[in-house]
Amino acid sequence: GAVVSQHPSWVICKSGTSVKIECRSLDFQATTMFWYRQFPKQSLMLMATSNEGSKATYEQGVEKDKFLINHASLTLSTLTVTSAHPEDSSFYICSATGLAGDDEDEQFFGPGTRLTVL
Amino acid sequence: GESVGLHLPTLSVQEGDNSIINCAYSNSASDYFIWYKQESGKGPQFIIDIRSNMDKRQGQRVTVLLNKTVKHLSLQIAATQPGDSAVYFCAERSYGNNRLAFGKGNQVVVIP
């Protein structure tokens, strides 16, 4: 099956710093990547959808200047949490779709990145 | 931010018994549904999907049932094993929209 990786798997940073999380599709070209945030014991909440080479589409209530998304290639998308604060501490998960497998619409999920802001 | 004291609905099941997890959805335009399994600290793992032109689909040890009349989805796991302990989410998508909407999640605890 298609594999999506994330780096780092966990990160601890000080309040006010910026953190970049990478999402890579390892064996297929991802035309679309999605970024989700998940708080403990809660569901996945979609933050934004990014298509390669174009600006990301953010969900209502998600600040685009705080959560910068870049999808510069068909195998890499990055999420940068700018000026992180403790309330940004969460589990960030990406997924990717593209021409992989039998269903070109299936979303393949990464393993997630645990962000802790002190 | 994080919510304190939030509890997931939990299903405790004896190893070897069958499990049934339920999900209600609200969007009548949804035409594609997926069940995911999420283990602690990991990303969601695809289990099984079903399109709205079907009411039942079977996989290995799992069956998904869809009742569009009452907007209800269920996942049945046969002969539940300790490795099935996880949180299970349903997700839905509507035609022409590639965004998934996730349900609240159900914790399954398998008792050996």
Tab-separated table of C-alpha atoms in Angstrom:
chain	number	residue	atom	x	y	z
A	1	GLY	CA	0.000	0.000	0.000
A	2	ALA	CA	0.925	3.647	-0.326
A	3	VAL	CA	3.149	5.035	2.426
A	4	VAL	CA	3.098	8.506	3.900
A	5	SER	CA	5.759	9.612	6.348
A	6	GLN	CA	6.002	12.564	8.702
A	7	HIS	CA	9.012	14.204	10.253
A	8	PRO	CA	9.609	14.727	13.060
A	9	SER	CA	7.483	12.200	14.941
A	10	TRP	CA	7.572	14.452	17.980
A	11	VAL	CA	8.900	17.892	18.797
A	12	ILE	CA	9.130	20.037	21.913
A	13	CYS	CA	9.639	23.757	21.484
A	14	LYS	CA	9.547	26.969	23.469
A	15	SER	CA	6.642	29.363	23.242
A	16	GLY	CA	7.132	31.916	20.479
A	17	THR	CA	9.258	29.743	18.233
A	18	SER	CA	8.250	28.267	14.880
A	19	VAL	CA	8.110	24.583	14.082
A	20	LYS	CA	8.094	22.920	10.676
A	21	ILE	CA	6.517	19.509	10.098
A	22	GLU	CA	7.127	17.577	6.888
A	23	CYS	CA	4.758	15.176	5.160
A	24	ARG	CA	6.081	12.961	2.394
A	25	SER	CA	4.451	10.451	0.070
A	26	LEU	CA	7.122	7.790	-0.325
A	27	ASP	CA	5.931	5.693	-3.230
A	28	PHE	CA	3.365	7.763	-5.091
A	29	GLN	CA	2.750	11.272	-6.307
A	30	ALA	CA	0.361	13.117	-4.041
A	31	THR	CA	-1.690	15.650	-5.941
A	32	THR	CA	-3.487	16.661	-2.770
A	33	MET	CA	-2.373	16.642	0.831
A	34	PHE	CA	-4.465	17.321	3.905
A	35	TRP	CA	-3.435	18.509	7.359
A	36	TYR	CA	-5.388	17.535	10.452
A	37	ARG	CA	-5.077	18.387	14.130
A	38	GLN	CA	-6.158	16.064	16.895
A	39	PHE	CA	-6.431	16.927	20.586
A	40	PRO	CA	-6.445	14.143	23.200
A	41	LYS	CA	-9.558	11.977	23.140
A	42	GLN	CA	-10.967	13.981	20.265
A	43	SER	CA	-11.483	13.395	16.597
A	44	LEU	CA	-9.371	14.544	13.679
A	45	MET	CA	-10.190	18.081	12.615
A	46	LEU	CA	-9.267	19.109	9.099
A	47	MET	CA	-7.124	22.229	9.069
A	48	ALA	CA	-6.372	22.699	5.393
A	49	THR	CA	-6.196	21.116	1.979
A	50	SER	CA	-3.215	21.720	-0.257
A	51	ASN	CA	-2.759	20.987	-3.909
A	52	GLU	CA	0.695	20.849	-5.416
A	53	GLY	CA	1.773	24.196	-6.779
A	54	SER	CA	-1.150	26.208	-5.474
A	55	LYS	CA	-2.182	27.927	-2.260
A	56	ALA	CA	-3.727	25.861	0.486
A	57	THR	CA	-7.418	26.069	1.286
A	58	TYR	CA	-7.971	26.548	4.993
A	59	GLU	CA	-10.978	25.430	6.993
A	60	GLN	CA	-13.036	28.000	8.806
A	61	GLY	CA	-11.374	29.149	12.009
A	62	VAL	CA	-7.849	28.073	11.020
A	63	GLU	CA	-5.455	31.018	10.765
A	64	LYS	CA	-3.514	30.791	7.538
A	65	ASP	CA	-0.798	33.148	8.793
A	66	LYS	CA	-0.230	30.984	11.826
A	67	PHE	CA	-0.271	27.629	10.062
A	68	LEU	CA	1.769	28.051	6.902
A	69	ILE	CA	1.409	25.264	4.378
A	70	ASN	CA	3.690	24.687	1.431
A	71	HIS	CA	3.154	21.952	-1.142
A	72	ALA	CA	6.051	22.578	-3.467
A	73	SER	CA	6.335	19.103	-4.975
A	74	LEU	CA	4.185	16.057	-5.593
A	75	THR	CA	5.834	14.218	-2.716
A	76	LEU	CA	6.274	16.866	-0.043
A	77	SER	CA	4.068	19.203	1.942
A	78	THR	CA	5.159	21.172	4.980
A	79	LEU	CA	3.195	22.703	7.833
A	80	THR	CA	4.889	25.476	9.786
A	81	VAL	CA	3.366	26.482	13.103
A	82	THR	CA	4.521	30.050	13.555
A	83	SER	CA	4.968	31.687	16.952
A	84	ALA	CA	3.780	28.538	18.663
A	85	HIS	CA	1.960	28.766	21.995
A	86	PRO	CA	1.015	26.060	24.493
A	87	GLU	CA	-2.526	25.896	23.074
A	88	ASP	CA	-0.999	24.770	19.754
A	89	SER	CA	0.225	21.606	21.457
A	90	SER	CA	-1.504	18.797	19.620
A	91	PHE	CA	-1.090	15.770	17.371
A	92	TYR	CA	-0.730	16.887	13.749
A	93	ILE	CA	-1.526	14.336	11.070
A	94	CYS	CA	-1.203	14.620	7.314
A	95	SER	CA	-2.779	12.543	4.595
A	96	ALA	CA	-2.245	12.352	0.871
A	97	THR	CA	-4.213	11.353	-2.181
A	98	GLY	CA	-2.996	10.693	-5.659
A	99	LEU	CA	-2.697	7.974	-8.225
A	100	ALA	CA	-1.934	5.158	-5.835
A	101	GLY	CA	-3.659	1.827	-5.548
A	102	ASP	CA	-7.020	1.044	-7.025
A	103	ASP	CA	-8.844	4.016	-5.608
A	104	GLU	CA	-7.317	7.287	-6.675
A	105	ASP	CA	-9.374	9.061	-4.069
A	106	GLU	CA	-8.225	7.090	-1.042
A	107	GLN	CA	-6.463	9.159	1.596
A	108	PHE	CA	-3.291	7.619	2.988
A	109	PHE	CA	-2.413	8.875	6.447
A	110	GLY	CA	0.934	9.650	7.966
A	111	PRO	CA	1.919	8.488	11.469
A	112	GLY	CA	1.411	11.916	13.019
A	113	THR	CA	3.655	14.456	14.756
A	114	ARG	CA	3.259	15.219	18.448
A	115	LEU	CA	3.926	18.921	19.099
A	116	THR	CA	4.447	20.116	22.662
A	117	VAL	CA	4.908	23.840	23.221
A	118	LEU	CA	6.352	24.801	26.612
B	1	GLY	CA	-6.820	23.862	23.197
B	2	GLU	CA	-7.011	20.566	24.988
B	3	SER	CA	-10.254	19.587	26.710
B	4	VAL	CA	-10.010	18.244	30.225
B	5	GLY	CA	-12.169	15.323	31.259
B	6	LEU	CA	-13.278	14.364	27.775
B	7	HIS	CA	-14.296	10.743	27.506
B	8	LEU	CA	-14.665	8.640	24.419
B	9	PRO	CA	-17.548	6.158	24.313
B	10	THR	CA	-15.931	2.898	25.261
B	11	LEU	CA	-16.855	-0.634	24.289
B	12	SER	CA	-15.329	-3.362	26.429
B	13	VAL	CA	-15.471	-6.742	24.766
B	14	GLN	CA	-14.234	-10.178	25.704
B	15	GLU	CA	-11.614	-11.646	23.427
B	16	GLY	CA	-13.297	-13.856	20.860
B	17	ASP	CA	-16.643	-12.074	21.027
B	18	ASN	CA	-18.017	-9.887	18.250
B	19	SER	CA	-17.860	-6.087	18.482
B	20	ILE	CA	-20.287	-3.597	17.011
B	21	ILE	CA	-19.377	0.071	16.754
B	22	ASN	CA	-21.935	2.627	15.660
B	23	CYS	CA	-21.737	5.972	13.952
B	24	ALA	CA	-24.412	8.503	13.099
B	25	TYR	CA	-23.835	11.015	10.339
B	26	SER	CA	-25.798	14.114	9.479
B	27	ASN	CA	-24.936	15.022	5.896
B	28	SER	CA	-27.476	13.436	3.573
B	29	ALA	CA	-25.213	14.338	0.636
B	30	SER	CA	-22.459	12.020	1.888
B	31	ASP	CA	-21.926	9.170	-0.538
B	32	TYR	CA	-18.725	7.541	0.662
B	33	PHE	CA	-17.969	6.255	4.142
B	34	ILE	CA	-14.847	4.850	5.716
B	35	TRP	CA	-13.939	3.231	9.003
B	36	TYR	CA	-10.505	3.923	10.459
B	37	LYS	CA	-8.642	2.367	13.365
B	38	GLN	CA	-6.278	4.533	15.382
B	39	GLU	CA	-3.880	3.111	17.931
B	40	SER	CA	-2.413	5.362	20.585
B	41	GLY	CA	0.142	7.797	19.183
B	42	LYS	CA	-0.349	6.678	15.587
B	43	GLY	CA	-2.140	7.887	12.483
B	44	PRO	CA	-5.473	6.446	11.342
B	45	GLN	CA	-5.394	3.121	9.564
B	46	PHE	CA	-7.949	2.312	6.855
B	47	ILE	CA	-10.175	-0.645	7.712
B	48	ILE	CA	-13.027	-0.748	5.241
B	49	ASP	CA	-15.122	1.571	3.112
B	50	ILE	CA	-18.572	1.580	1.574
B	51	ARG	CA	-20.286	3.674	-1.058
B	52	SER	CA	-23.845	4.886	-0.744
B	53	ASN	CA	-25.145	2.529	-3.429
B	54	MET	CA	-24.467	-0.392	-1.078
B	55	ASP	CA	-25.843	-1.271	2.343
B	56	LYS	CA	-23.325	-3.907	3.369
B	57	ARG	CA	-19.718	-4.709	2.659
B	58	GLN	CA	-17.519	-7.402	4.123
B	59	GLY	CA	-13.807	-7.603	4.630
B	60	GLN	CA	-11.572	-9.877	6.607
B	61	ARG	CA	-13.294	-10.199	10.026
B	62	VAL	CA	-15.034	-6.862	9.491
B	63	THR	CA	-18.408	-5.891	8.079
B	64	VAL	CA	-19.719	-2.394	7.490
B	65	LEU	CA	-23.448	-1.732	7.370
B	66	LEU	CA	-24.956	1.453	5.988
B	67	ASN	CA	-28.500	2.615	6.636
B	68	LYS	CA	-29.046	5.765	4.622
B	69	THR	CA	-32.628	6.148	5.794
B	70	VAL	CA	-31.556	6.884	9.352
B	71	LYS	CA	-28.024	8.035	8.446
B	72	HIS	CA	-26.369	5.293	10.431
B	73	LEU	CA	-23.163	3.364	9.873
B	74	SER	CA	-21.863	0.427	11.859
B	75	LEU	CA	-18.705	-1.632	11.974
B	76	GLN	CA	-18.823	-5.225	13.092
B	77	ILE	CA	-15.631	-6.978	14.103
B	78	ALA	CA	-15.838	-10.748	14.326
B	79	ALA	CA	-13.875	-12.737	16.912
B	80	THR	CA	-12.331	-9.635	18.458
B	81	GLN	CA	-8.644	-9.957	19.292
B	82	PRO	CA	-6.395	-7.994	21.691
B	83	GLY	CA	-4.835	-6.292	18.661
B	84	ASP	CA	-8.219	-4.783	17.867
B	85	SER	CA	-7.986	-2.545	20.941
B	86	ALA	CA	-7.933	0.990	19.541
B	87	VAL	CA	-10.099	4.005	18.805
B	88	TYR	CA	-12.351	3.609	15.779
B	89	PHE	CA	-13.539	6.549	13.692
B	90	CYS	CA	-16.073	6.730	10.935
B	91	ALA	CA	-15.520	9.311	8.219
B	92	GLU	CA	-17.754	10.567	5.438
B	93	ARG	CA	-17.306	12.372	2.186
B	94	SER	CA	-19.777	13.824	-0.283
B	95	TYR	CA	-19.678	13.553	-4.061
B	96	GLY	CA	-17.274	15.994	-5.699
B	97	ASN	CA	-15.668	16.888	-2.381
B	98	ASN	CA	-12.372	15.264	-1.467
B	99	ARG	CA	-12.486	16.415	2.161
B	100	LEU	CA	-13.249	13.858	4.850
B	101	ALA	CA	-15.339	14.637	7.923
B	102	PHE	CA	-14.536	12.428	10.902
B	103	GLY	CA	-16.973	11.264	13.553
B	104	LYS	CA	-16.257	11.432	17.277
B	105	GLY	CA	-14.592	8.069	17.789
B	106	ASN	CA	-15.255	4.959	19.855
B	107	GLN	CA	-12.725	3.286	22.101
B	108	VAL	CA	-12.659	-0.509	21.940
B	109	VAL	CA	-11.007	-2.340	24.814
B	110	VAL	CA	-10.516	-6.071	24.384
B	111	ILE	CA	-10.381	-8.075	27.588
B	112	PRO	CA	-8.129	-11.135	27.261
